Amino acid sequence: MEFRKTAFLVALGLLCACAPSEDTEQSSAPSTEPDATVTDGLDAPWSIAFHGATALVSERDSGRILEIGPDGTQFEVAVIDGVAPSGEGGLLGIAVRGAQLFVYYTAADDNRIERFDISGQPGDLSLGGGTTILAGLPAAANHNGGRIAFGPDGMLYATVGDAGNRRIAQDRADLGGKILRMTPDGRAPADNPIPGSLVYSYGHRNPQGLTWTPDGAMLASEFGQNTWDELNRIEPGGNYGWPEVEGIAGRAGFIDPVQQWKPAAASPSGMTNVDGFVYIANLRGERLLRIPLDALNHSTDLHVGEFGRLRDVAVAPDGSLWLLTNNTDGRGEPAPGDDRIVRLELGD
């Protein structure tokens, strides 16, 4: 906990990387050491994305998009109109494609995805008017999903929770409890598993992490109910079981997770991978999980309790990892300066 109380250190330009691993991993697994607080004083931050070398951060309750300067200075890029924060809902995931920013947020009656043009130079970025590319996603005080990311195929993927209505996760005509795949304009690609539908996989409760391995495999992290949180390898058209099963069940017709954890030790949110390891930020478990890509059923706990609740982890342009804390989301115990972005140095 001592590092959480350190002074604001800075230096976005000296980005660095970290990778988690398990007890069974070989000595090639890199060590991780806290290197600096990139910025602090964030208000319930949710997602990190990079526009070139410039970091952008979403704040759930304020609806703000922030730019983080090289010295950690925060610049307000925009406040997203229509964000209606409630419980776990609000301004959630963000993704960048070229000079466009995509945002997933909770409005008064639904969750939706909008696209904005980014203009200006670092330190003075701004957003143009928003274009809604997808609306009508189920919303509630919890289980909103909210992660968006572009895959190696150039398509936009979005995780959508069941919004507390578990039955819709098995209804392939409903977009709740799903991972969606769409064009940057929000249309269903011709090669989606269900013709004319955005649904890419179903049977999800509240997925909140997406990443792709170097060979193109898609991985997703998911909050369970009371029994098991999950790491899933996503197959097009796959049924991941919720609410019929939770965790590894071995039942025909459902795809089991490649790894599971008790919710008290996990509650996995944002995730990424670099240099042969997957990294998952965990909220309730207050730890960073490191998982070798060649052994997805193994994991190592890193920095347990050191920074509090962790919402997102992202690879910075120089290959380093940035860790986003989430102690001001109403469920954590904020330390002085929370919330913050912590840079972790990747060691030999």
PDB file of C-alpha atoms in Angstrom, residues 4 60 283-284 286 307-311 325-335 338-339:
ATOM      1  CA  ARG A   4      -0.384   4.128  -3.374  1.00  0.00           C
ATOM      2  CA  ARG A  60     -17.816   6.925 -15.779  1.00  0.00           C
ATOM      3  CA  LEU A 283     -11.781  -5.098  -9.109  1.00  0.00           C
ATOM      4  CA  ARG A 284     -12.900  -7.024  -6.033  1.00  0.00           C
ATOM      5  CA  GLU A 286      -7.544  -5.977  -6.207  1.00  0.00           C
ATOM      6  CA  PHE A 307      -3.297  -0.267  -5.655  1.00  0.00           C
ATOM      7  CA  GLY A 308      -6.837  -1.227  -4.661  1.00  0.00           C
ATOM      8  CA  ARG A 309      -9.517  -1.932  -7.267  1.00  0.00           C
ATOM      9  CA  LEU A 310      -8.242  -2.225 -10.842  1.00  0.00           C
ATOM     10  CA  ARG A 311     -10.504  -1.412 -13.798  1.00  0.00           C
ATOM     11  CA  THR A 325      -7.277   2.038 -10.544  1.00  0.00           C
ATOM     12  CA  ASN A 326     -10.975   2.305  -9.672  1.00  0.00           C
ATOM     13  CA  ASN A 327     -11.229   3.126  -5.981  1.00  0.00           C
ATOM     14  CA  THR A 328     -13.591   6.095  -6.438  1.00  0.00           C
ATOM     15  CA  ASP A 329     -16.349   4.055  -8.100  1.00  0.00           C
ATOM     16  CA  GLY A 330     -18.407   3.821  -4.894  1.00  0.00           C
ATOM     17  CA  ARG A 331     -17.157   0.387  -3.886  1.00  0.00           C
ATOM     18  CA  GLY A 332     -13.520   1.044  -3.107  1.00  0.00           C
ATOM     19  CA  GLU A 333     -11.586   2.766  -0.358  1.00  0.00           C
ATOM     20  CA  PRO A 334      -9.794   5.677  -2.026  1.00  0.00           C
ATOM     21  CA  ALA A 335      -6.242   6.431  -0.956  1.00  0.00           C
ATOM     22  CA  ASP A 338      -6.991   8.093  -6.154  1.00  0.00           C
ATOM     23  CA  ASP A 339      -7.883   7.315  -8.792  1.00  0.00           C
TER      24      ASP A 339
END
